[in-house]
mmCIF file of C-alpha atoms in Angstrom:
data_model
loop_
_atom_site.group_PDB
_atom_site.id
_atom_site.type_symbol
_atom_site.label_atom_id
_atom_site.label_comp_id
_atom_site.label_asym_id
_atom_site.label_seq_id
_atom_site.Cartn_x
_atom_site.Cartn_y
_atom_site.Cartn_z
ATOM 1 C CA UNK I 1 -2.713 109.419 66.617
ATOM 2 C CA UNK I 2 -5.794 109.272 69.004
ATOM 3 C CA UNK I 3 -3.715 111.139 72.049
ATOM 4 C CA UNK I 4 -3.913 114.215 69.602
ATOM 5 C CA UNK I 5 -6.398 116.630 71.217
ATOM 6 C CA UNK I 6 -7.436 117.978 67.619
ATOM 7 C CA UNK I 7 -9.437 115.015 67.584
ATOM 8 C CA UNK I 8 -11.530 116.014 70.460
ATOM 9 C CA UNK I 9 -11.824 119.907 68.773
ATOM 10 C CA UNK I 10 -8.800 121.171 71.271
ATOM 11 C CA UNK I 11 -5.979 122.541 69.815
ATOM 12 C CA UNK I 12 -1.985 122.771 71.611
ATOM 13 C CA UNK I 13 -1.161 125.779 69.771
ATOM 14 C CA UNK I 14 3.042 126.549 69.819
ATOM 15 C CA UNK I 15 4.124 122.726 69.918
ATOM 16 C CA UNK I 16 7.015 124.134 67.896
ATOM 17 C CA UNK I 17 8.868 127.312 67.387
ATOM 18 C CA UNK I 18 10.950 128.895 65.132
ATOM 19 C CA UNK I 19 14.411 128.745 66.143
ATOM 20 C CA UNK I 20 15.900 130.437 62.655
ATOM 21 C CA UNK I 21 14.052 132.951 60.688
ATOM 22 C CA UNK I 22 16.539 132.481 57.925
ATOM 23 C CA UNK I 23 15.745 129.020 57.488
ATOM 24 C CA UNK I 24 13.005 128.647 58.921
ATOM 25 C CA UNK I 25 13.801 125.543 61.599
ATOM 26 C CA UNK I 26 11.384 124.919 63.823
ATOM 27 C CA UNK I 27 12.205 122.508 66.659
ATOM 28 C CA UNK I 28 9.749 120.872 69.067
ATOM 29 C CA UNK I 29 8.633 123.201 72.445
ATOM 30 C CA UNK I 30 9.840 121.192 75.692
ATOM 31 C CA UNK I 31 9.335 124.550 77.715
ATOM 32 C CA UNK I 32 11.619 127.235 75.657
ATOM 33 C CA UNK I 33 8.109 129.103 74.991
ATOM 34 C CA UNK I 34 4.610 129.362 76.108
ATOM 35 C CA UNK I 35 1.857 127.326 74.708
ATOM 36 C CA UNK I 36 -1.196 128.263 74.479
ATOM 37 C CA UNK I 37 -4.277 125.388 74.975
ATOM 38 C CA UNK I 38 -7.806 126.592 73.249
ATOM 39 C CA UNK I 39 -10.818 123.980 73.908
ATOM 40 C CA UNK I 40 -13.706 123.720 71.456
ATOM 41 C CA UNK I 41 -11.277 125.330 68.902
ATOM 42 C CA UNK I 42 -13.036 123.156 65.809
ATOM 43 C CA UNK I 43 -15.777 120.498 65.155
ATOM 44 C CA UNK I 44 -14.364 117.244 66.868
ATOM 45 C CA UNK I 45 -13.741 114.424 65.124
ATOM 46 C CA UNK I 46 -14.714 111.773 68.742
ATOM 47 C CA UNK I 47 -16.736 113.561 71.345
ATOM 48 C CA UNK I 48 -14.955 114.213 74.384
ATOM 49 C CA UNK I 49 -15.963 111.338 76.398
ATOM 50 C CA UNK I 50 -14.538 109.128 73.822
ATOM 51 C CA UNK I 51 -11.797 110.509 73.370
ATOM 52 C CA UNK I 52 -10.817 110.544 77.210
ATOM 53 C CA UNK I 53 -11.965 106.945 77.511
ATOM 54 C CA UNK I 54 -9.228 105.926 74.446
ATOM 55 C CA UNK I 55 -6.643 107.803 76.670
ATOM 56 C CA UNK I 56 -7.622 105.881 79.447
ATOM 57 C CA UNK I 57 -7.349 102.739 77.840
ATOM 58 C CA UNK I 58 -3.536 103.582 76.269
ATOM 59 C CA UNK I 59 -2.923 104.229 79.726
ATOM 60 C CA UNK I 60 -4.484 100.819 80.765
ATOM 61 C CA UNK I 61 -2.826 98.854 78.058
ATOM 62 C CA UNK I 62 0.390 100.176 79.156
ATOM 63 C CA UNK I 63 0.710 99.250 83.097
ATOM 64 C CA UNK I 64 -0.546 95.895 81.688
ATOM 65 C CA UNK I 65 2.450 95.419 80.111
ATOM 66 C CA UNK I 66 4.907 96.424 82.342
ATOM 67 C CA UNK I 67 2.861 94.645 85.056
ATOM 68 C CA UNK I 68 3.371 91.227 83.009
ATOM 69 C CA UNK I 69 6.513 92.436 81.142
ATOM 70 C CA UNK I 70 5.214 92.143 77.860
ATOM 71 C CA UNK I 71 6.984 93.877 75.111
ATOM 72 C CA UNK I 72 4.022 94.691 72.933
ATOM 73 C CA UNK I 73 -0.255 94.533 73.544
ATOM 74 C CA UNK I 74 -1.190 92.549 70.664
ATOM 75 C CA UNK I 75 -4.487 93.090 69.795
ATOM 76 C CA UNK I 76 -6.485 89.164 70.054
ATOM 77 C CA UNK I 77 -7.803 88.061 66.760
ATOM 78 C CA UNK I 78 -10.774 86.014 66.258
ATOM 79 C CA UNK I 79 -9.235 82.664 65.456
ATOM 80 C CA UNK I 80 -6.677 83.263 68.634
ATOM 81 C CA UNK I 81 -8.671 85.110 70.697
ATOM 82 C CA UNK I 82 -6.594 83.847 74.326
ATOM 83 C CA UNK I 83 -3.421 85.905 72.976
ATOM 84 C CA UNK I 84 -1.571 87.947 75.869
ATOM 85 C CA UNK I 85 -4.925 86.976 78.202
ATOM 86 C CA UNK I 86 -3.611 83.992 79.877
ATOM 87 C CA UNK I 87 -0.784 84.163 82.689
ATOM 88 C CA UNK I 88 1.087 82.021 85.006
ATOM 89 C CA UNK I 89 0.490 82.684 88.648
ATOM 90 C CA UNK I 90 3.942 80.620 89.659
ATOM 91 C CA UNK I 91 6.243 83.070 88.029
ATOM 92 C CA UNK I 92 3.998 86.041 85.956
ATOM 93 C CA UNK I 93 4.752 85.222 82.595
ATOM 94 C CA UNK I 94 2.442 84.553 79.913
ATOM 95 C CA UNK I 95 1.126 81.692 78.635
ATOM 96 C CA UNK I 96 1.347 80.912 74.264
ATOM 97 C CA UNK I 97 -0.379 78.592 72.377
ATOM 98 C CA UNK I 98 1.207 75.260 70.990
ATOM 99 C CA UNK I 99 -0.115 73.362 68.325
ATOM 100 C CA UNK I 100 0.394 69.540 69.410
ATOM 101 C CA UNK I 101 0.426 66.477 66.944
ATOM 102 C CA UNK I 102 -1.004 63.066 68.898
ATOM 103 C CA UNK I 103 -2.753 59.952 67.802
ATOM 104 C CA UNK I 104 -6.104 61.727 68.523
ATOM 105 C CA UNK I 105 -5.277 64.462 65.586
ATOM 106 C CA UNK I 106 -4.102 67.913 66.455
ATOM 107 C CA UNK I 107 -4.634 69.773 69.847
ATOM 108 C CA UNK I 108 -4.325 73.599 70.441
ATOM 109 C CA UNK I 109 -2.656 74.005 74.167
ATOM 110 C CA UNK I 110 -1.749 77.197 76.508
ATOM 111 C CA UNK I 111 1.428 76.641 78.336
ATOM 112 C CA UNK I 112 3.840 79.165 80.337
ATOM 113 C CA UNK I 113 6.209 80.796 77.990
ATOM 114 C CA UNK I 114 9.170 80.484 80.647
ATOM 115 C CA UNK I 115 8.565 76.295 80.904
ATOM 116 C CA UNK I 116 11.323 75.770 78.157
ATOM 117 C CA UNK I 117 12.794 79.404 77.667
ATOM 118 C CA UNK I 118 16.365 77.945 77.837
ATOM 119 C CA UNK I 119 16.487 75.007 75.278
ATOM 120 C CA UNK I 120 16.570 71.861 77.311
ATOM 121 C CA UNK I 121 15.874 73.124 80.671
ATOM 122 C CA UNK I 122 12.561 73.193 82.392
ATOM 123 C CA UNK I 123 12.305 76.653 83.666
ATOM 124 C CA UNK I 124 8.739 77.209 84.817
ATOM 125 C CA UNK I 125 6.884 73.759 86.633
ATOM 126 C CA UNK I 126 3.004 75.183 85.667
ATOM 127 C CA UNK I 127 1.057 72.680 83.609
ATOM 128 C CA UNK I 128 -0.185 73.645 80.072
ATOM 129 C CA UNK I 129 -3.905 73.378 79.299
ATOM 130 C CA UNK I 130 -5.737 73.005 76.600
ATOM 131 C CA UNK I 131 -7.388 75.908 74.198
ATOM 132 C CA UNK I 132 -11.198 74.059 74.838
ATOM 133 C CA UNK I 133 -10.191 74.362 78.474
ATOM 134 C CA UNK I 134 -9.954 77.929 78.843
ATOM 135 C CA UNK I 135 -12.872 78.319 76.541
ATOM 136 C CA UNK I 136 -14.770 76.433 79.684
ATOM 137 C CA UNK I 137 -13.184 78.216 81.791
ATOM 138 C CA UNK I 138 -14.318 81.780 80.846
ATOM 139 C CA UNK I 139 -17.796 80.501 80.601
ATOM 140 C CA UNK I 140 -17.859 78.989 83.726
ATOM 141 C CA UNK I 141 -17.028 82.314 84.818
ATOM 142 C CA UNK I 142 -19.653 83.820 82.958
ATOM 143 C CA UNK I 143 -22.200 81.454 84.376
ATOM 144 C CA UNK I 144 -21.331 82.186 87.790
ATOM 145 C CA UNK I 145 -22.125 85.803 87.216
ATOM 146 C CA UNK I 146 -25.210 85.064 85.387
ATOM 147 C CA UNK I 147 -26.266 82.737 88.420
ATOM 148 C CA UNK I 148 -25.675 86.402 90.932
ATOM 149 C CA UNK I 149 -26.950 88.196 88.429
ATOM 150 C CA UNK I 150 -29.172 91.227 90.111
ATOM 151 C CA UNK I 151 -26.026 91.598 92.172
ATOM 152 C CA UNK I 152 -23.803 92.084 89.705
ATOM 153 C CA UNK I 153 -25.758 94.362 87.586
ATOM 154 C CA UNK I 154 -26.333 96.696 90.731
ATOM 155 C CA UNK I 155 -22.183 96.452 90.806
ATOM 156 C CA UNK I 156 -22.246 97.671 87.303
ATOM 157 C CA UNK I 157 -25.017 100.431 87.294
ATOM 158 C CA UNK I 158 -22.935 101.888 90.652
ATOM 159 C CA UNK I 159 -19.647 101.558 88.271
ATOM 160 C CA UNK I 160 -22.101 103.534 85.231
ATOM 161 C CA UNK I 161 -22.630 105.949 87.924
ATOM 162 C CA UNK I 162 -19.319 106.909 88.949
ATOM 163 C CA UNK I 163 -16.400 109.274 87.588
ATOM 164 C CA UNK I 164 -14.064 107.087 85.957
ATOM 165 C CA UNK I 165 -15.061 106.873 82.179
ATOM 166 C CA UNK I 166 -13.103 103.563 81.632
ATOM 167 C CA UNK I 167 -14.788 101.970 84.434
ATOM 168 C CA UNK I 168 -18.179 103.307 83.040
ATOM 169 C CA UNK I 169 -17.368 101.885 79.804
ATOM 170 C CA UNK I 170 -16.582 98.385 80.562
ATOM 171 C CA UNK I 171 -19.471 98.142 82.996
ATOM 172 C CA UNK I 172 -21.690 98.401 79.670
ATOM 173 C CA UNK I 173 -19.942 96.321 77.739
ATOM 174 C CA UNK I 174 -20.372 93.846 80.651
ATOM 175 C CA UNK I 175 -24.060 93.557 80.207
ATOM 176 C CA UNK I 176 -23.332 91.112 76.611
ATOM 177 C CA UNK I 177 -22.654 88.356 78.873
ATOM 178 C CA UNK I 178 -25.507 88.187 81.237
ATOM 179 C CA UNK I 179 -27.773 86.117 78.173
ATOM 180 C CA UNK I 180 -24.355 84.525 76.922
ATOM 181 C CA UNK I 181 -24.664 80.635 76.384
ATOM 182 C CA UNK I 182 -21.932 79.513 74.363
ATOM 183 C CA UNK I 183 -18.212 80.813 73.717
ATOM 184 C CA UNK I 184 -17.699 83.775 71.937
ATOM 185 C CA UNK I 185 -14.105 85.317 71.549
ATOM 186 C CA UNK I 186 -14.886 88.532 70.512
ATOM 187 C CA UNK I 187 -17.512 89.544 73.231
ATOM 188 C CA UNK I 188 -14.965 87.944 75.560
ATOM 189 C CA UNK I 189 -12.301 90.290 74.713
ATOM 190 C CA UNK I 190 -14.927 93.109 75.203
ATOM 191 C CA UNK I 191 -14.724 91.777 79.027
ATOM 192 C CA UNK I 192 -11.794 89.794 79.726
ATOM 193 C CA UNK I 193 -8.508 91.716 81.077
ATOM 194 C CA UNK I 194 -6.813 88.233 82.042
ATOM 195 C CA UNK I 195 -7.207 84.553 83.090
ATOM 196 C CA UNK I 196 -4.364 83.218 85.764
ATOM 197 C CA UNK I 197 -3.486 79.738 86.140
ATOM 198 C CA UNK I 198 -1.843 78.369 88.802
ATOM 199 C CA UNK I 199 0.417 74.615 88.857
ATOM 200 C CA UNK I 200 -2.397 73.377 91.363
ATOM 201 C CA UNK I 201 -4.695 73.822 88.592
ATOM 202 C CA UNK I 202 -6.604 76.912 90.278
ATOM 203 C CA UNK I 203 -7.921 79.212 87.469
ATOM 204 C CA UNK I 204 -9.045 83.187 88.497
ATOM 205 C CA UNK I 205 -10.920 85.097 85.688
ATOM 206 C CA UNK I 206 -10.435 88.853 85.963
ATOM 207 C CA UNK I 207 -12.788 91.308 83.811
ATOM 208 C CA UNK I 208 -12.130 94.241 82.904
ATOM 209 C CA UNK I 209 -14.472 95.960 85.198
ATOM 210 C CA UNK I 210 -12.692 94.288 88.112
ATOM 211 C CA UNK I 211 -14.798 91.131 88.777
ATOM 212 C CA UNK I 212 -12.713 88.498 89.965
ATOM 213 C CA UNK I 213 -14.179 85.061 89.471
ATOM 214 C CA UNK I 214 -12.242 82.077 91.095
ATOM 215 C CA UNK I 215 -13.406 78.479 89.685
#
C-alpha cells in the first residue's frame, strides 16, 4: 500500500485501460498504452521524503532476505525482540530461539536453525547462546561506540549530510544509543540490521547505518 505514489500527492494516471467498451473490461497497462505521471496532483498523505525513505526500506528489507534466504521479514516484537537479527557465520542461516527446561528453571537460547534441520542429524556445528547473551552483546557494542563517541557522531552527521535518505534516516535514529545504559529491544531494532556469530564464539554487531562492531 505505501509503494502507491497517491500517497506522496503523485498520481500514475492510465494503470488500466479499457479493452471492451461493451463491457467495460479494463485490464492492467504493461505497455499497450501511454501513461501519463502528474506530481503534486493532490494533498499528500506522507511528505515526499518519507515516502521515498519507506521505498527504500522495502527495498532494504528485501535483499535482506534473499541475502540470508529468509522467506518472510518478520517484524521483532517486544518480548522477542532478536527475531530474524541473529545469523550463523559458518553456514548463513539464522539463528531461532529455544526455550530450554534445566534444573536451574527455564532458559531462552539462540541456536542455528540448520544444527538439527534433518531430525537426528547434526547439520550445522555453531554453538547456541543464550537470549541474556546477546542482550550483552549488543550493549557491549553500544558501549564501544559510546566510548568513540565524537567520532562516531561526526560519521553520522557526514551520513545526515549526504544523498541517500535511508542512510540519513538511520544515522538519526542512531543518536538514542549514545546515553543508552541498559537493554532496550525496541531502540535496538531502531539500530540493529544483524548480529553474526561464529562456532569460535566471535560475535560482529552490524547497525543499520553500517557500523560494524566486532567484540
Amino acid at each position: 500500500m505505501l509503494q502507491n505514489e497517491k500517497y506522496k500527492g503523485d498520481a500514475l494516471l492510465q494503470k488500466t485501460y479499457t479493452v471492451d467498451f461493451l463491457t467495460k473490461k479494463r485490464i492492467d497497462n504493461d505497455g499497450q498504452v501511454n501513461q501519463y505521471y502528474i506530481e503534486n496532483n493532490h494533498e499528500p498523505i506522507l511528505d515526499k521524503e518519507k515516502w521515498e525513505i519507506v521505498q527504500l526500506e522495502i527495498a532494504r528489507r528485501k535483499r535482506f532476505r534473499e541475502q540470508y534466504k529468509l522467506q518472510f521479514y518478520i517484524m521483532q516484537k517486544e518480548n522477542n525482540p532478536f527475531t530474524t537479527k541473529v545469523f550463523c557465520a559458518e553456514c548463513g542461516s539464522a539463528f531461532g530461539r529455544k526455550n530450554w527446561t534445566t534444573s536451574r528453571g527455564k532458559r531462552k537460547v539462540w541456536q542455528c536453525n540448520n544444527r538439527y534441520r534433518i531430525k537426528g542429524q547434526i547439520g550445522c556445528l555453531n554453538n547456541h547462546i543464550d537470549e541474556e547473551m546477546l542482550e550483552k552483546a549488543f550493549m557491549k557494542a553500544v558501549g564501544i561506540l559510546q566510548d568513540h563517541r565524537s567520532d562516531v557522531v561526526a560519521k553520522w552527521q557526514k551520513l545526515e549530510q549526504g544523498a541517500n535518505l535511508l542512510h540519513k534516516h538511520y544515522a538519526k535514529q542512531m543518536y538514542q544509543i549514545l546515553d543508552l545504559d541498559k537493554f532496550d529491544g525496541v531502540i535496538m531494532n531502531r539500530v540493529l540490521d544483524h548480529i553474526s556469530i561464529s562456532e569460535a564464539g566471535q560475535i560482529v554487531v552490524t547497525f543499520l547505518e553500517g557500523t560494524e562492531v566486532d567484540l
